[in-house]
CSV table of C-alpha atoms in Angstrom, one decimal:
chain,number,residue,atom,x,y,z
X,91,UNK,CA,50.1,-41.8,40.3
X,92,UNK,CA,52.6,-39.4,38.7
X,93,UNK,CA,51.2,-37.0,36.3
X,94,UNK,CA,51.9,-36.8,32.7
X,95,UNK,CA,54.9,-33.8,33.1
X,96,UNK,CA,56.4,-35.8,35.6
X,97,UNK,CA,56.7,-38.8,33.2
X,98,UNK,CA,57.6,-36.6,30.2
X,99,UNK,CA,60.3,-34.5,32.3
X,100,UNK,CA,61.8,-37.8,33.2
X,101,UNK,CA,61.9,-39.6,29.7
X,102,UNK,CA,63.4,-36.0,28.3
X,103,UNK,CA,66.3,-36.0,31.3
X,104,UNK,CA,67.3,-40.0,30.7
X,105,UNK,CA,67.2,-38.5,27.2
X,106,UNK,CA,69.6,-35.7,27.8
X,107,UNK,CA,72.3,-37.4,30.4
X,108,UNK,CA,73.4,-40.3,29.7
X,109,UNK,CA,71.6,-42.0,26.7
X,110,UNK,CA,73.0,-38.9,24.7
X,111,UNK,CA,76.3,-39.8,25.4
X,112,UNK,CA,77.2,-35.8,26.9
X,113,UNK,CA,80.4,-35.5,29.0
X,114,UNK,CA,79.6,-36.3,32.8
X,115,UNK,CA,79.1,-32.8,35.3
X,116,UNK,CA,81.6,-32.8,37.9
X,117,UNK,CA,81.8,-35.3,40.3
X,118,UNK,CA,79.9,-35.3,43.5
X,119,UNK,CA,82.0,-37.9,45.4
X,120,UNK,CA,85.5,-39.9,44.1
X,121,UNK,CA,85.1,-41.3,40.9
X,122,UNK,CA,81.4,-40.9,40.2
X,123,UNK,CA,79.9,-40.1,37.2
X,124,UNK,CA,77.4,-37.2,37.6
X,125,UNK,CA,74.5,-36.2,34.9
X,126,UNK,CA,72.7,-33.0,36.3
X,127,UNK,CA,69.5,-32.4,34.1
X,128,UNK,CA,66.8,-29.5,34.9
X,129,UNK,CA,63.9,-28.4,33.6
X,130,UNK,CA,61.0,-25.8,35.2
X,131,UNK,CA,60.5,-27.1,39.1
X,132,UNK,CA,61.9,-30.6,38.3
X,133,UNK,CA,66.0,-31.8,38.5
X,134,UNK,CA,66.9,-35.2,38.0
X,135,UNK,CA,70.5,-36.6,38.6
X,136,UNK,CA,72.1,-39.7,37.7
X,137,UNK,CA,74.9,-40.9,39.3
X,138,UNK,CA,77.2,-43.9,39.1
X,139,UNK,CA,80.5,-45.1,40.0
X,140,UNK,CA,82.3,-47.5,37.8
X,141,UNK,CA,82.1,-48.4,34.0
X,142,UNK,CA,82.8,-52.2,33.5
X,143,UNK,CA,80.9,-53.2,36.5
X,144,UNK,CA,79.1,-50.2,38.0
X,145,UNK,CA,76.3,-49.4,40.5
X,146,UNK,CA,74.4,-46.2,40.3
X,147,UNK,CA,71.3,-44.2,41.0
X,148,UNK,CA,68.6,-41.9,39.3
X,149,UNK,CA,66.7,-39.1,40.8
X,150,UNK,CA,64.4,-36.4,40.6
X,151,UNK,CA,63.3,-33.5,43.0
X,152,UNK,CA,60.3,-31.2,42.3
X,153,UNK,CA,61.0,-27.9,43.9
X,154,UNK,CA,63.9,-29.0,45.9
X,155,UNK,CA,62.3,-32.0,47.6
X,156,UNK,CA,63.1,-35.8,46.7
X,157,UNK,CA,60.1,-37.3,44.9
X,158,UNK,CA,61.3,-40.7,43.0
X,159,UNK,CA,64.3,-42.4,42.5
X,160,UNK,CA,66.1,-45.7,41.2
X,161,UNK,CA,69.3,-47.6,41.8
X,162,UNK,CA,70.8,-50.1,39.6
X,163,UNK,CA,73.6,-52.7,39.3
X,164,UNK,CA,75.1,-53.9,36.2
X,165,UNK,CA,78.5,-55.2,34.2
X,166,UNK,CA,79.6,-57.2,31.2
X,167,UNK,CA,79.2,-61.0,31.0
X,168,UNK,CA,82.4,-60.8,29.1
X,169,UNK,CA,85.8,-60.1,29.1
X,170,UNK,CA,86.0,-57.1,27.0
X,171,UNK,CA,83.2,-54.8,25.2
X,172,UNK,CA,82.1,-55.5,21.5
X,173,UNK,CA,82.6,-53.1,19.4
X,174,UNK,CA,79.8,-50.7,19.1
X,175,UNK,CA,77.8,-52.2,22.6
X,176,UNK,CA,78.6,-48.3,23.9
X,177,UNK,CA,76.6,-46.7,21.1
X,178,UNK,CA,74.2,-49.9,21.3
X,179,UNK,CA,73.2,-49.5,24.7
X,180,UNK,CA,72.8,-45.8,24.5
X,181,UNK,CA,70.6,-45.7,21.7
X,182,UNK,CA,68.1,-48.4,23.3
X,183,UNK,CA,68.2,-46.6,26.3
X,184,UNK,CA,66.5,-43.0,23.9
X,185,UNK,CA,63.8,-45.6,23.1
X,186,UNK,CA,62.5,-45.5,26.9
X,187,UNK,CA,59.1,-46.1,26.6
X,188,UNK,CA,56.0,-43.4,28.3
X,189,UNK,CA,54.3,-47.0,29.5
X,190,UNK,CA,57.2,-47.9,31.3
X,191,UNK,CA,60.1,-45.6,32.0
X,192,UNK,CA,62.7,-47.1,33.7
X,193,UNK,CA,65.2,-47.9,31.0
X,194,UNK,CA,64.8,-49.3,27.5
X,195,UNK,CA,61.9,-50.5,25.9
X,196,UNK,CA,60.4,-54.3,26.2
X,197,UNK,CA,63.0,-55.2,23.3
X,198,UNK,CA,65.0,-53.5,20.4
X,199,UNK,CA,67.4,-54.8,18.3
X,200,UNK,CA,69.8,-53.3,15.4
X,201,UNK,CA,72.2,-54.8,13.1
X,202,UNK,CA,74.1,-58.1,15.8
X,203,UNK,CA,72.5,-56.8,19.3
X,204,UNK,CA,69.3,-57.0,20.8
X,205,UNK,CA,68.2,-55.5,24.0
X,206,UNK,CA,65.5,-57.1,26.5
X,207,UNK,CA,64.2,-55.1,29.4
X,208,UNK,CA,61.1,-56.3,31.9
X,209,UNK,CA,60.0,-54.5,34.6
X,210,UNK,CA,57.3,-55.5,37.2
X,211,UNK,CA,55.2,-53.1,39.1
X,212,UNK,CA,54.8,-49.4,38.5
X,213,UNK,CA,55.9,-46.0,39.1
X,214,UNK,CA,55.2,-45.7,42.7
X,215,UNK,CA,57.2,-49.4,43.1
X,216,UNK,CA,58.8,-51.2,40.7
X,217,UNK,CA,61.7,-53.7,39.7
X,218,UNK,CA,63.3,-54.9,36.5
X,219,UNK,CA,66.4,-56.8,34.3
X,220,UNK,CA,67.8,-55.4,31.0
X,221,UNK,CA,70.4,-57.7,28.9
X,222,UNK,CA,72.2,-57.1,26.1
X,223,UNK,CA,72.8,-60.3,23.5
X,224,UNK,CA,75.3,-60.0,20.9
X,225,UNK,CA,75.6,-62.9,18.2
X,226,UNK,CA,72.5,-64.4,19.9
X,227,UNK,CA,75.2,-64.8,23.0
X,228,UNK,CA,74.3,-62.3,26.9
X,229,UNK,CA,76.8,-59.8,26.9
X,230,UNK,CA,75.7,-57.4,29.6
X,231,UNK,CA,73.6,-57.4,32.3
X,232,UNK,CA,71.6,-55.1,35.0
X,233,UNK,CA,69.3,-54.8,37.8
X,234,UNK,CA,67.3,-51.4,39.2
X,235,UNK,CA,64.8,-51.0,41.4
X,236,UNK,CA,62.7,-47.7,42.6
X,237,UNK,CA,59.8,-45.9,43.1
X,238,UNK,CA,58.4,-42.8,45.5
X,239,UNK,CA,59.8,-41.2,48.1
X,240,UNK,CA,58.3,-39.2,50.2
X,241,UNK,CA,59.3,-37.8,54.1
């Protein structure tokens, strides 16, 4: 089980990186997408290559060792982005939820999108969907997966 400042440490870094919309860190390999966040003994990174269709993975270390992580795989159902599905997405994902913090919460909606994300399992091993529905038709789509790591 992962204590309360773990779980608060990592809804405030999902918070701070990408969700916020900040300009990515330098990149640690070609074309990636880099989101450094620390914070006392704890560092999460995010990392992802691609934008339409992307793949990428989460992180956090507590004092320089590897403790949980998540990868995830997702794109657009469609052949270009609404407008506004950026600002959209990003906003769901500052609603992640203490209960479950993975990505978004169960479901959120504002103004023409709505956002669905289930997860099964928990911190320590878990897997989950998130969609996107504009004008009640899927949009965008993505699957992640994680949980502990430990040597």
């Amino acid at each position: 089980m992962y204590p309360q400042e773990f779980i608060s440490f990592l809804i405030r870094a999902k918070q701070a990186t990408y969700a916020s919309g900040r300009t990515p860190d330098t990149s640690s390999r070609p074309n990636s997408h880099d989101l450094h966040y620390s914070e006392g003994e704890y560092t999460y990174i995010d990392t992802y290559l691609g934008g339409f269709h992307f793949a990428g993975e989460e992180a956090v270390w507590e004092k320089e060792k590897p403790v949980w992580g998540m990868n995830y795989y997702g794109k657009m159902l469609v052949d270009s982005i609404p407008a506004g599905f950026g600002e959209f997405l990003k906003d769901a994902l500052m609603h992640v939820p203490a209960d479950c913090p993975y990505r978004g919460p169960v479901d959120y909606s504002d103004g023409d999108y709505t956002y669905h994300c289930k997860v099964e399992g928990e911190m320590e091993r878990f897997i989950g969907e998130e969609e996107i529905i504009f004008l009640g038709k899927p949009v965008y789509w993505l699957a992640f997966h994680g949980g502990e790591i430990r040597d």
